[in-house]
Coordinates of C-alpha atoms and ligand atoms in Angstrom, one line a residue:
Chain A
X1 CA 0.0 0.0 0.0
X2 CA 0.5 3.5 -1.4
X3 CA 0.0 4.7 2.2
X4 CA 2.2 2.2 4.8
X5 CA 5.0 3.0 1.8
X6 CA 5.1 6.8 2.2
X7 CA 4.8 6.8 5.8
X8 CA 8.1 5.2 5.7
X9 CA 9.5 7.6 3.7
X10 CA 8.2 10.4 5.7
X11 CA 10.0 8.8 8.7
X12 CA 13.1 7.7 7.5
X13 CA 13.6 11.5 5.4
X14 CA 15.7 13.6 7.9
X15 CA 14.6 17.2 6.0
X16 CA 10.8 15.8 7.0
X17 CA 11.4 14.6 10.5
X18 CA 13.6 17.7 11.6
X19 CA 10.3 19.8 10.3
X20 CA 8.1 17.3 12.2
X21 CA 10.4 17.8 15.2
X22 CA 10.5 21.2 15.4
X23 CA 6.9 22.2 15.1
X24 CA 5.9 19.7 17.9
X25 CA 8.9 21.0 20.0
X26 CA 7.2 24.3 19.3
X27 CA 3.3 22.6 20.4
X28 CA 5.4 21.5 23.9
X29 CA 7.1 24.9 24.3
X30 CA 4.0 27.1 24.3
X31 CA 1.7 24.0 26.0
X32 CA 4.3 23.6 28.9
X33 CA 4.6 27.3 29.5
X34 CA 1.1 28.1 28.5
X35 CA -0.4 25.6 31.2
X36 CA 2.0 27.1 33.8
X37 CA 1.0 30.3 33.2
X38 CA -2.3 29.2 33.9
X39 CA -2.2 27.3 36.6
X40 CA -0.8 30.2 38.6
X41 CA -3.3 32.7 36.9
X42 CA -5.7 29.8 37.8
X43 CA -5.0 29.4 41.5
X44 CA -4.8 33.2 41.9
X45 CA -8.2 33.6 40.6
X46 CA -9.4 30.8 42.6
X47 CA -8.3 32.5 45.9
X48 CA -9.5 35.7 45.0
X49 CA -12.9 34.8 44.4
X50 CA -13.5 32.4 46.9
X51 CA -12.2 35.1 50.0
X52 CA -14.6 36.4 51.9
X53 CA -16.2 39.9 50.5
X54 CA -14.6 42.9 52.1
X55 CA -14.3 46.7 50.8
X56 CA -10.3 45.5 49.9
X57 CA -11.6 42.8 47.7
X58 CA -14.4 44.2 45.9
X59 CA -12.2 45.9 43.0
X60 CA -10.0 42.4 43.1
X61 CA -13.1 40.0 43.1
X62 CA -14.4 42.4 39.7
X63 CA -11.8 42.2 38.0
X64 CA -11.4 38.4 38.5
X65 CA -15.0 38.0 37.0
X66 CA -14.6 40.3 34.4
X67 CA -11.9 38.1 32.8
X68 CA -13.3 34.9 33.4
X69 CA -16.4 36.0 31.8
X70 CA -14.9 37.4 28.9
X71 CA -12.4 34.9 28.1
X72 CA -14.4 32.3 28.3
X73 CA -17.3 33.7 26.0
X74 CA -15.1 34.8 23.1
X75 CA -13.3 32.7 20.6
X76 CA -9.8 31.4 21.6
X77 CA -8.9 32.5 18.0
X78 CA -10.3 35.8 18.7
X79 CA -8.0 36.0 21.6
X80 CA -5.0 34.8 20.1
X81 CA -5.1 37.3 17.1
X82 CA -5.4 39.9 19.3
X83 CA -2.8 38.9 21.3
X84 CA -0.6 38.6 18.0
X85 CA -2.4 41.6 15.5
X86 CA -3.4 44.2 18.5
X87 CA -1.4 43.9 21.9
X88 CA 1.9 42.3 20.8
X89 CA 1.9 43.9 17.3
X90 CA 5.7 44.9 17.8
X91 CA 7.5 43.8 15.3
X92 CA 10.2 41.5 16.0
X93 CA 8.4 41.2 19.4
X94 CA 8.8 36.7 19.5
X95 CA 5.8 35.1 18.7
X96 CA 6.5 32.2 21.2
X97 CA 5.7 34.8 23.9
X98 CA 2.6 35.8 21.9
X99 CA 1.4 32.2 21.9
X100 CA 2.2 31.6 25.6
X101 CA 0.4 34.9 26.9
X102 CA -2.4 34.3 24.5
X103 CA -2.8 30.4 25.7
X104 CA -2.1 31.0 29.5
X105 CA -4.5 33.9 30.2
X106 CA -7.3 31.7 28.4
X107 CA -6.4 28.3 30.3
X108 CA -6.0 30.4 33.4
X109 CA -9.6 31.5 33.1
X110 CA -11.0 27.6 33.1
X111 CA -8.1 26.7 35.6
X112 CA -9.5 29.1 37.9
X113 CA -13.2 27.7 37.8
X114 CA -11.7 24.5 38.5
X115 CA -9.8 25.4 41.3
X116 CA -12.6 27.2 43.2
X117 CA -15.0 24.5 42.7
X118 CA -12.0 21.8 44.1
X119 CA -11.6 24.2 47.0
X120 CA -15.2 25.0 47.7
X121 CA -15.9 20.7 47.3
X122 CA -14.2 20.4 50.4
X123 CA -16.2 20.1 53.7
X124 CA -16.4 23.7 55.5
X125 CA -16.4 21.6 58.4
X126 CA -12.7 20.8 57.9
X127 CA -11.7 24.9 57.6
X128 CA -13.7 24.9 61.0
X129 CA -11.8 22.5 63.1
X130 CA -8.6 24.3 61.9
X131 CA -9.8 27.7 62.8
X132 CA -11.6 25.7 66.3
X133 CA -7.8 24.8 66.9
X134 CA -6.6 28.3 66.8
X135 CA -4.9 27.8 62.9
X136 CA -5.0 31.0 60.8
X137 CA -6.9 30.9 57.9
X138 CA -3.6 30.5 55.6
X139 CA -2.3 27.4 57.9
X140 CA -5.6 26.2 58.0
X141 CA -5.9 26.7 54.2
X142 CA -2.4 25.5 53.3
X143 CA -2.3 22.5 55.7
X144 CA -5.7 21.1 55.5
X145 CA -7.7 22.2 53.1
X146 CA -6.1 23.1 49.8
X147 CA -4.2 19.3 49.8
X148 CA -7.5 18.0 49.8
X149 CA -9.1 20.6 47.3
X150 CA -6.1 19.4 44.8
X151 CA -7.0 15.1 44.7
X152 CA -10.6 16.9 44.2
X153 CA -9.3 18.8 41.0
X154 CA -6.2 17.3 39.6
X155 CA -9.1 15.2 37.3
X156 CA -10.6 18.6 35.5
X157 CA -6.7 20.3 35.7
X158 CA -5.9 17.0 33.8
X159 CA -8.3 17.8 31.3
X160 CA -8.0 21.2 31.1
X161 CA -4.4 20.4 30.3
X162 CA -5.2 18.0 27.0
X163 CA -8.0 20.8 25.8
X164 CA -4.8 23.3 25.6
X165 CA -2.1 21.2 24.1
X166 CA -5.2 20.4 21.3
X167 CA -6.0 24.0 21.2
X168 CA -2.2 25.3 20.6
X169 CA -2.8 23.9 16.8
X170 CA -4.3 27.4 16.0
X171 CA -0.9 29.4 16.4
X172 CA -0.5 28.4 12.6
X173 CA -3.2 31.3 12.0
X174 CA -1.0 33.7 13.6
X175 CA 2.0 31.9 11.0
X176 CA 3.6 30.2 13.7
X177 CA 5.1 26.7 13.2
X178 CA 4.0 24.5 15.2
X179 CA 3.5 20.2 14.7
X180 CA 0.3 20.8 12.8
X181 CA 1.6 24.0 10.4
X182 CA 4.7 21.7 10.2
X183 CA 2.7 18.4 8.5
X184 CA 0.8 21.2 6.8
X185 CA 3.9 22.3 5.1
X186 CA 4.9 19.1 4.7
X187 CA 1.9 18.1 2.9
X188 CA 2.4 20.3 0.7
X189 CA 2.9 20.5 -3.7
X190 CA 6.8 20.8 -3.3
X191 CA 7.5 18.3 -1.0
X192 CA 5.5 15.5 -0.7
X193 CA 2.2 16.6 -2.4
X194 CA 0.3 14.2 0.1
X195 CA -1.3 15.9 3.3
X196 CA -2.5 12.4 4.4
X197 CA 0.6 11.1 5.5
X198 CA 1.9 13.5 7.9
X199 CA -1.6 14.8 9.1
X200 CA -1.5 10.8 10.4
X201 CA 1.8 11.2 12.0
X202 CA 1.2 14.5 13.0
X203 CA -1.9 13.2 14.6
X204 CA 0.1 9.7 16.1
X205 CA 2.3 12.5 18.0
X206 CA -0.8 14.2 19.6
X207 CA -2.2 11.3 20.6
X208 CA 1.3 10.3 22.1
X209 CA 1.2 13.2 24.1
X210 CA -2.4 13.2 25.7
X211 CA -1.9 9.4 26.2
X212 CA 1.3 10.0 28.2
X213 CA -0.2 13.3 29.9
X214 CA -3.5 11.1 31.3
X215 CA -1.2 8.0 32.2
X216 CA 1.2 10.3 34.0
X217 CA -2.2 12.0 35.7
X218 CA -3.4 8.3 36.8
X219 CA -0.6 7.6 38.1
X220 CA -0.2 10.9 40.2
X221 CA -4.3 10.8 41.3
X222 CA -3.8 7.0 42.5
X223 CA -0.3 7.8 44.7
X224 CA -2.4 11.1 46.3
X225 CA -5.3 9.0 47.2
X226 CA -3.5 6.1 48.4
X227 CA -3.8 7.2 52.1
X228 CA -6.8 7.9 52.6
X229 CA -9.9 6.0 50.6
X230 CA -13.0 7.2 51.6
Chain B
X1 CA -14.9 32.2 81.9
X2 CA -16.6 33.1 78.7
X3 CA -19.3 36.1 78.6
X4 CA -21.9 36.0 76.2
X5 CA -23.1 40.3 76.4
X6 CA -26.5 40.6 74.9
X7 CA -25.7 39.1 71.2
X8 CA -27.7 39.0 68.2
X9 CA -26.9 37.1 65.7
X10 CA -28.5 37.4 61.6
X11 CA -28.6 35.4 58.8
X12 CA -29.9 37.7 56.2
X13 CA -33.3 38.6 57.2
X14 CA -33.3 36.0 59.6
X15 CA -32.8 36.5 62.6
X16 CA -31.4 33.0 64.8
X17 CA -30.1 34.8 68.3
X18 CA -32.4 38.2 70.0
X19 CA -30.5 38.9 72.4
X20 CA -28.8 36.0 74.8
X21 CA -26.7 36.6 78.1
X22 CA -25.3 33.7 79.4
X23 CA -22.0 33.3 81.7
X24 CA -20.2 30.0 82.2
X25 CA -18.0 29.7 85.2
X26 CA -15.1 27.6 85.9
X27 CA -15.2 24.4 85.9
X28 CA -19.3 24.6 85.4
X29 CA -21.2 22.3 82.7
X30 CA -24.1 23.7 80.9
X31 CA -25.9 21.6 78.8
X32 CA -28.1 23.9 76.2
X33 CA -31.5 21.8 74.9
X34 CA -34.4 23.5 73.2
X35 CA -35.8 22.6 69.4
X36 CA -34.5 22.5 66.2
X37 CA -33.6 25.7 64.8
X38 CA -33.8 27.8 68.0
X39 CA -30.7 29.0 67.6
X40 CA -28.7 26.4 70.4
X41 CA -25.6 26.0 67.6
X42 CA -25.6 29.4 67.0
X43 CA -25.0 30.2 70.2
X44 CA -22.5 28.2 70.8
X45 CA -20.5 29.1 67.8
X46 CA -20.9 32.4 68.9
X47 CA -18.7 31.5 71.7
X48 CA -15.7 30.7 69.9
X49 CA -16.6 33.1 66.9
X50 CA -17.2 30.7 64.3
X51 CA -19.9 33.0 64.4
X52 CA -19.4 36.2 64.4
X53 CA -22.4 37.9 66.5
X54 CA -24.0 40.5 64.5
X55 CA -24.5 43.1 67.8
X56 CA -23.2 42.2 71.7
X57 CA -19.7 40.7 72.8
X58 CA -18.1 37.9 74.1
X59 CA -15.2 37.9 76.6
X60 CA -13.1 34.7 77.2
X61 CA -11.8 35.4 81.3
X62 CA -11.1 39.2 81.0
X63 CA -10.5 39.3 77.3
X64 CA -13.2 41.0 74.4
X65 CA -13.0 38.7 71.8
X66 CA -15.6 39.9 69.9
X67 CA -15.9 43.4 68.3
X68 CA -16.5 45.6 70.6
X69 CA -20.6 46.8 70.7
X70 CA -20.6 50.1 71.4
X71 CA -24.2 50.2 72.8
X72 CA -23.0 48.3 75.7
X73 CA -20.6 50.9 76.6
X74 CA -22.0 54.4 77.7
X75 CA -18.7 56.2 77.3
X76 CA -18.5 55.2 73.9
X77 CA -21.9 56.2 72.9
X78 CA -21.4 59.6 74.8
X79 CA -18.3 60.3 72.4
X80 CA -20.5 59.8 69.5
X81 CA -21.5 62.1 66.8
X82 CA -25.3 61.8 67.3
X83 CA -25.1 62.3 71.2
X84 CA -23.0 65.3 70.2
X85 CA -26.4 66.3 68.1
X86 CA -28.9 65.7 71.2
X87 CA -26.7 67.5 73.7
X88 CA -26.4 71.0 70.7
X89 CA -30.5 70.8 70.4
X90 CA -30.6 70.8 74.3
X91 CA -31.0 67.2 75.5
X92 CA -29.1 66.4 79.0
X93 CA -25.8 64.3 77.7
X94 CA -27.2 61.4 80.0
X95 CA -30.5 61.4 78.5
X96 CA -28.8 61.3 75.1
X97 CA -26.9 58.5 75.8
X98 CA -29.8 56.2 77.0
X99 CA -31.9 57.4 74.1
X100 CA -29.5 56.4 71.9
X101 CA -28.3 53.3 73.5
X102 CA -32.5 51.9 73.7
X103 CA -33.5 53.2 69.9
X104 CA -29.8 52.1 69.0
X105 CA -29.5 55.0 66.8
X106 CA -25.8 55.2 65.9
X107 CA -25.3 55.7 62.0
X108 CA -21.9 54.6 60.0
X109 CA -20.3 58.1 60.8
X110 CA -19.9 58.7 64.0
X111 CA -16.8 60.9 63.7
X112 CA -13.0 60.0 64.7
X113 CA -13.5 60.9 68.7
X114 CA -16.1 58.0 68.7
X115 CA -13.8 55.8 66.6
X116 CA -10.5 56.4 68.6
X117 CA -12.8 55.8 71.4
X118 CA -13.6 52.1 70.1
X119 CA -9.7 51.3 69.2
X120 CA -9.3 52.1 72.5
X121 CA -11.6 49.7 74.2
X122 CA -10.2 47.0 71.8
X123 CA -6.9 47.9 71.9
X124 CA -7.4 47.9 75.9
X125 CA -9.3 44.8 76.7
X126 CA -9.2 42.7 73.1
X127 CA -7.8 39.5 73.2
X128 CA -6.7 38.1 69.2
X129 CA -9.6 35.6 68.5
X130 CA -6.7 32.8 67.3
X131 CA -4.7 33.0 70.6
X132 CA -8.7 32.9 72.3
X133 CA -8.9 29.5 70.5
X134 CA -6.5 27.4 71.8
X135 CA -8.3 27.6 75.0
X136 CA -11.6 26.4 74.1
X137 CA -11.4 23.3 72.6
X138 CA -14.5 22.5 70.0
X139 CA -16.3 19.5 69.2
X140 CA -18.6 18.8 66.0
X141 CA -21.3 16.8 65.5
X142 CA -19.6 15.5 62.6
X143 CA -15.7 15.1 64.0
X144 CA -14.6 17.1 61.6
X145 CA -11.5 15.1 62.3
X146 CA -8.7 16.1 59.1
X147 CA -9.7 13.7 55.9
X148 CA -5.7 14.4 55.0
X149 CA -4.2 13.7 58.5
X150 CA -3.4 10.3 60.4
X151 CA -4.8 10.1 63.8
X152 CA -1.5 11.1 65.8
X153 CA -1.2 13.7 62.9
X154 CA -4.5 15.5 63.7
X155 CA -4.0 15.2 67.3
X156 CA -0.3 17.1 66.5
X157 CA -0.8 19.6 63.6
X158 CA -2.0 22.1 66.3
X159 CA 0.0 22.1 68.7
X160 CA 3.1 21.9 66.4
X161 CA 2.5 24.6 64.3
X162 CA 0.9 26.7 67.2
X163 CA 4.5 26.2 68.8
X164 CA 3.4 25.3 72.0
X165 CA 4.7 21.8 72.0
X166 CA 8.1 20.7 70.3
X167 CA 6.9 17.6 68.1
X168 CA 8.2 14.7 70.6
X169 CA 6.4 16.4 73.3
X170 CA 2.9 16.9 71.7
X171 CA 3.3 13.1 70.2
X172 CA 4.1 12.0 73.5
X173 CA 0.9 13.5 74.6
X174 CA -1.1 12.3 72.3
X175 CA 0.2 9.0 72.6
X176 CA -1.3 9.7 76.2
X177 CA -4.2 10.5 75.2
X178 CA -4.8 7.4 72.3
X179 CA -3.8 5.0 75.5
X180 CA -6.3 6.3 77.7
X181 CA -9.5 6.0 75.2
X182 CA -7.6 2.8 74.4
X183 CA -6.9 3.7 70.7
X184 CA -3.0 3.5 70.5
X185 CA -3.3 0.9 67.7
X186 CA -5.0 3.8 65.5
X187 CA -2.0 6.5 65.4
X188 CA -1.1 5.8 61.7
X189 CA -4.3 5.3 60.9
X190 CA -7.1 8.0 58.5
X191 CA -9.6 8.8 59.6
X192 CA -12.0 7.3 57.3
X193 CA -10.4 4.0 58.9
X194 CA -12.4 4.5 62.2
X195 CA -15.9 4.2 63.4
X196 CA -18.3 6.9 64.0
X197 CA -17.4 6.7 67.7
X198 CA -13.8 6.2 67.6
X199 CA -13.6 9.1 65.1
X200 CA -15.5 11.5 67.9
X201 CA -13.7 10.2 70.7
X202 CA -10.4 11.1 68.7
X203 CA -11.6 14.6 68.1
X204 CA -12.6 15.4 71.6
X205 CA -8.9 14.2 72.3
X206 CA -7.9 16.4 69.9
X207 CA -9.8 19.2 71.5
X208 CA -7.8 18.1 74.7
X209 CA -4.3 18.1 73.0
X210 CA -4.3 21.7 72.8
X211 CA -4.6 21.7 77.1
X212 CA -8.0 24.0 76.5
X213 CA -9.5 25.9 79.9
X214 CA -13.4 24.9 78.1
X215 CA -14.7 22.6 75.7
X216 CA -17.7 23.4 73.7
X217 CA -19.9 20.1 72.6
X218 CA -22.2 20.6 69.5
X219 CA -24.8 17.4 69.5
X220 CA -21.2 15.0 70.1
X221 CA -23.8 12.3 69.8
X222 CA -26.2 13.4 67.2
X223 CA -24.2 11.6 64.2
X224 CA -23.6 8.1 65.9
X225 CA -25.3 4.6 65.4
X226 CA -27.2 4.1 68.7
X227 CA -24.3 1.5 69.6
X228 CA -21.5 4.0 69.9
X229 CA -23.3 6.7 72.2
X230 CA -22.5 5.8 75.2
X231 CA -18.5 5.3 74.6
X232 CA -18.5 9.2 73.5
X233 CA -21.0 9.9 76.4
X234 CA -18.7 7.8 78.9
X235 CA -15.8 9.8 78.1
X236 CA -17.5 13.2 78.6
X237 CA -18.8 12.5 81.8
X238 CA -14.8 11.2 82.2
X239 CA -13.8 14.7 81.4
X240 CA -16.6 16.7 83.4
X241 CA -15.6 14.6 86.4
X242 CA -12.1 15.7 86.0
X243 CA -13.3 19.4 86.5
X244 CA -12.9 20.7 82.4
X245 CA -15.5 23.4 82.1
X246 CA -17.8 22.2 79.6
X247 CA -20.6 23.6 77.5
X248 CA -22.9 20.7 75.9
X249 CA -25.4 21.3 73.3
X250 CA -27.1 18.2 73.5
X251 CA -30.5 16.3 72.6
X252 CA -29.5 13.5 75.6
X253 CA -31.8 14.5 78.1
X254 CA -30.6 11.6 80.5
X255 CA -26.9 13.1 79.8
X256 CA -27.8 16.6 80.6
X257 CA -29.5 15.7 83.6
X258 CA -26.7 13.3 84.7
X259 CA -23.8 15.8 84.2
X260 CA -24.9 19.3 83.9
X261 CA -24.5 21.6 86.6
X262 CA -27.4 24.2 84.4
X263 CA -29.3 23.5 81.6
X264 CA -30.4 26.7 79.2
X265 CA -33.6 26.2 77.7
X266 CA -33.3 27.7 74.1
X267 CA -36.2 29.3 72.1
X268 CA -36.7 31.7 69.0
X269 CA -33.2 33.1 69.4
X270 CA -33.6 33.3 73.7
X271 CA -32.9 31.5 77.0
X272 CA -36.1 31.1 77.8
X273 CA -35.5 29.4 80.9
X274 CA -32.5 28.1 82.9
X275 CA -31.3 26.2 86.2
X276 CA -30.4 23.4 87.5
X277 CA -31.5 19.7 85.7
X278 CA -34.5 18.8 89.1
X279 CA -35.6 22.5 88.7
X280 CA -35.9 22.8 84.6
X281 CA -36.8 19.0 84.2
X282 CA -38.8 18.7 87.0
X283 CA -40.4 22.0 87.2
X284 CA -40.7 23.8 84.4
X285 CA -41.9 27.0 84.5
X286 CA -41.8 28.2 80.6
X287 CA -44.7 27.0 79.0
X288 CA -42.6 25.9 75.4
X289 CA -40.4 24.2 77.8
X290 CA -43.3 22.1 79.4
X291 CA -44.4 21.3 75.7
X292 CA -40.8 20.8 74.1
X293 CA -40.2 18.1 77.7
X294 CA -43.2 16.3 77.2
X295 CA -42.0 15.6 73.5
X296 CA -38.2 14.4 74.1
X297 CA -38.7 12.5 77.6
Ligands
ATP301 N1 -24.8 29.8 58.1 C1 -26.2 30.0 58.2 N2 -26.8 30.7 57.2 C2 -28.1 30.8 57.2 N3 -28.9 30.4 58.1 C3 -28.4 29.7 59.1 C4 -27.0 29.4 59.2 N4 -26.7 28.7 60.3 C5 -27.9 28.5 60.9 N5 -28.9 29.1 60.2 C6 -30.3 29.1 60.6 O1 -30.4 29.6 61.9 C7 -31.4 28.9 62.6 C8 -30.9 28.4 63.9 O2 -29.9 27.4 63.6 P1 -29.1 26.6 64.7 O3 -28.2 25.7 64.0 O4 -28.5 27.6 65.7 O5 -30.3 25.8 65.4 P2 -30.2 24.7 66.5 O6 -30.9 25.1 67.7 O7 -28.7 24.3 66.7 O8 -31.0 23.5 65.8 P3 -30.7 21.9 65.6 O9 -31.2 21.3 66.9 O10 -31.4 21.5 64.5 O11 -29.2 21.8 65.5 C9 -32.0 27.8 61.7 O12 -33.2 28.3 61.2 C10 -30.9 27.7 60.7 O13 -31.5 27.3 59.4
MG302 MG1 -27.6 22.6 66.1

């Protein structure tokens, strides 16, 4: 078959794997970063708009909602090209950074909704006791009640985490290069006129990646739950 | 030992406490019955602020932990903006302050004199509600016990991080404590490994770890299998024999009677009655306290 035969070739042509290589080097560079981004904007978020309302956090807890709300009802395209076309028009300005900015403010916004439900799953009753015991909030937040808020969310973070490697495949509208515009290229008239083939291996990598990403989040959930099945 | 000053207590619209005074003395235990919803949690909580009151104060020995409410202090309202007002248009500054104090008239602003005079008072007589804590040890009526903490671990985290015990001295203590409910086996253990009454006999010991001058009870009992009452009810009436100041919410009328030195009777948001167990079971004098008796004995 046409198909097993050119797959081959695809693999064992250096020019074509170095492409292949680079773009999906470029997919993990702006997921990793992207996804650390947002889990700080995330947890941030999540603290903010779970405190308790005072006059100091009124302006904090708007804001919060403002950018949740927003990011989450417009396009990640949308977002992304005016990352790239409005904010960080600069030229010469590295579009890497673009991407991760883009990415990490929009996984921050679903991180953080995450987070604050994880947080808010737990049983008041166990902030109680710590405070009962004399804790401060933070100790009592930090010792006993954000450990158990995280075994409650690593599940959705897990997910949250595939959604934005998948979702990094757009930076090829802004011209980036990334494993999809790679195979796209590629594909392409003058060099080996066939988008089948590396869309497939293009697509093997992908799925290499969220298979190792929900193995490796298993693996994590079963070792945090391991003491204490309830 | 604690001072419960006239507090209300809102949810909302709702109001849950109208106005309850209540002292507890050293080494005193006062049970507190009445029906669902009357406010006998709320109360409580008050005590320790897990509530915080919406008017009145509580003091722990000589120590405000509360706000401070300014109608309960007359020298405070006299400083005030609006007693200021009365005393211009002609009213006697004494008669000012009572007026104010029974329509409780104080708005937001009551100018920097009146707001000094509050820091003061605080500043004077508060006590910092965390270091209040460690001395009244609380127990739930659903443990409560740390889902993320052995045994020996939730019997420790406080007094560790508190600094109050190095780490071998408050394990040693609660090693103490595990031998005498005879649960030493259990240290390592999670929580979600015990029974209902092993898990609240752990977290009164946890209460106890902390060395507290009063423990409050809220229903200890209310959550168990019929079975395991009487091993948490056995270890209370350890502890009340011992001398620990105790305050008991409780639906065990045999248990109140048994133990409690007073019993409040609790009612729409008051103590409507209260005195010993033979006077309040055996005479009541509160007509919903005749009604709610002849329904739980
Ligand atoms: N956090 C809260 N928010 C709103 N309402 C509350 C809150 N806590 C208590 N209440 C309400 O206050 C009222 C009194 O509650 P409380 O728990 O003090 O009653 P209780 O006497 O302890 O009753 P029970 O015997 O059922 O425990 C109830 O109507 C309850 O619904
Ligand atoms: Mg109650």
């Amino acid at each position: 078959m046409d198909f097993f035969k050119n797959i081959g070739i695809l693999l064992t042509n250096s020019k074509y794997m170095g492409m292949l290589l680079e773009g999906l080097g470029k997919t993990l560079l702006i997921s990793v970063f992207a996804a650390l981004l947002g889990l700080l904007l995330g947890t941030l978020v999540a603290i903010v708009a779970i405190a308790k309302d005072s006059k100091a956090m009124k302006l904090p807890k708007w804001i919060c909602k403002i950018y949740v709300t927003i990011i989450r009802g417009t396009p990640m395209a949308l977002q992304l090209f005016i990352m790239a076309y409005a904010i960080f028009a600069i030229r010469g300005f590295p579009q890497e950074i673009t991407a991760i900015i883009a990415f990490g403010i929009n996984s921050g916004a679903y991180v953080s909704e995450s987070i604050r439900a994880g947080i808010l799953s737990v049983d008041i009753g166990q902030t109680e006791a710590g405070r009962a015991l004399g804790l401060t909030n933070k100790t009592t937040m930090m010792k006993i009640v954000i450990p158990q808020a995280i075994k409650n969310v690593i599940p959705a973070i897990g997910n949250e985490l595939i959604a934005l490697i998948k979702e990094t495949s757009i930076v090829s509208m802004i011209g980036m290069y990334d494993l999809t515009q790679a195979a796209k290229v590629i594909g392409a008239g003058n060099n080996m006129a066939s988008y089948i083939v590396p869309m497939s291996v293009a697509a093997c990598f992908y799925l290499a990646i969220v298979y190792l990403l929900t193995f490796g989040i298993k693996k994590l959930e079963a070792r945090l739950r391991a003491g204490d099945k309830r | 030992m604690i001072s419960v000053k006239n507090i209300t207590k809102k949810f909302g619209d709702l109001t849950v406490l109208r106005g309850v005074d209540c002292e507890i003395a050293s080494g005193e235990k006062v049970a507190i019955i009445g029906p669902s919803g009357s406010g006998k949690s709320t109360l409580l909580r008050c005590m320790n602020l897990l509530e915080t009151p919406t008017s009145g104060e509580v003091w722990l020995d000589d120590k405000l932990i509360s706000d401070v409410d300014p109608y309960l202090h007359e020298e405070i309202v006299a400083v005030s903006a609006t007693c200021a007002r009365s005393v211009q248009a002609g009213v006697a500054s004494e008669q000012a302050v009572d007026e104010i104090r029974k329509k409780r008239s104080l708005g937001k602003w009551e100018g920097s004199a009146y707001k000094n005079a509050i820091k003061e008072y605080a500043a004077e007589h508060g006590q910092n509600i965390n270091l209040a804590r460690r001395k009244m040890g609380m127990v739930f009526q659903h443990f409560n016990l740390f889902n993320n903490k052995t045994v020996i671990e939730n019997l420790t985290l406080a007094p560790i991080d508190l600094k109050l015990k190095t780490k071998e001295e408050a394990e040693a203590r609660a090693m103490e404590l595990l031998n005498r409910i005879g649960l030493a086996d259990k240290r390592d253990e999670y929580p979600s490994k015990l029974s209902g009454g092993q898990k609240q006999r752990v977290a009164i010991i946890r209460a106890l770890a902390m060395d507290p001058d009063v423990l409050l009870f809220d229903e200890p009992t209310s959550a168990l299998d019929p079975e395991m009452v009487g091993e948490v009810l056995d270890l209370m009436k350890e502890l009340a024999n011992e001398g620990m100041t105790m305050v008991i919410v409780t639906h065990e009328m045999g248990f109140a009677r048994e133990v409690a030195d007073r019993v409040l009777f609790m009612d729409e948001g008051h103590i409507k009655e209260e005195g010993s167990p033979e006077e309040l079971f055996k005479n009541p004098k509160d007509e919903r306290l005749k009604e709610f008796l002849s329904k739980v004995l």
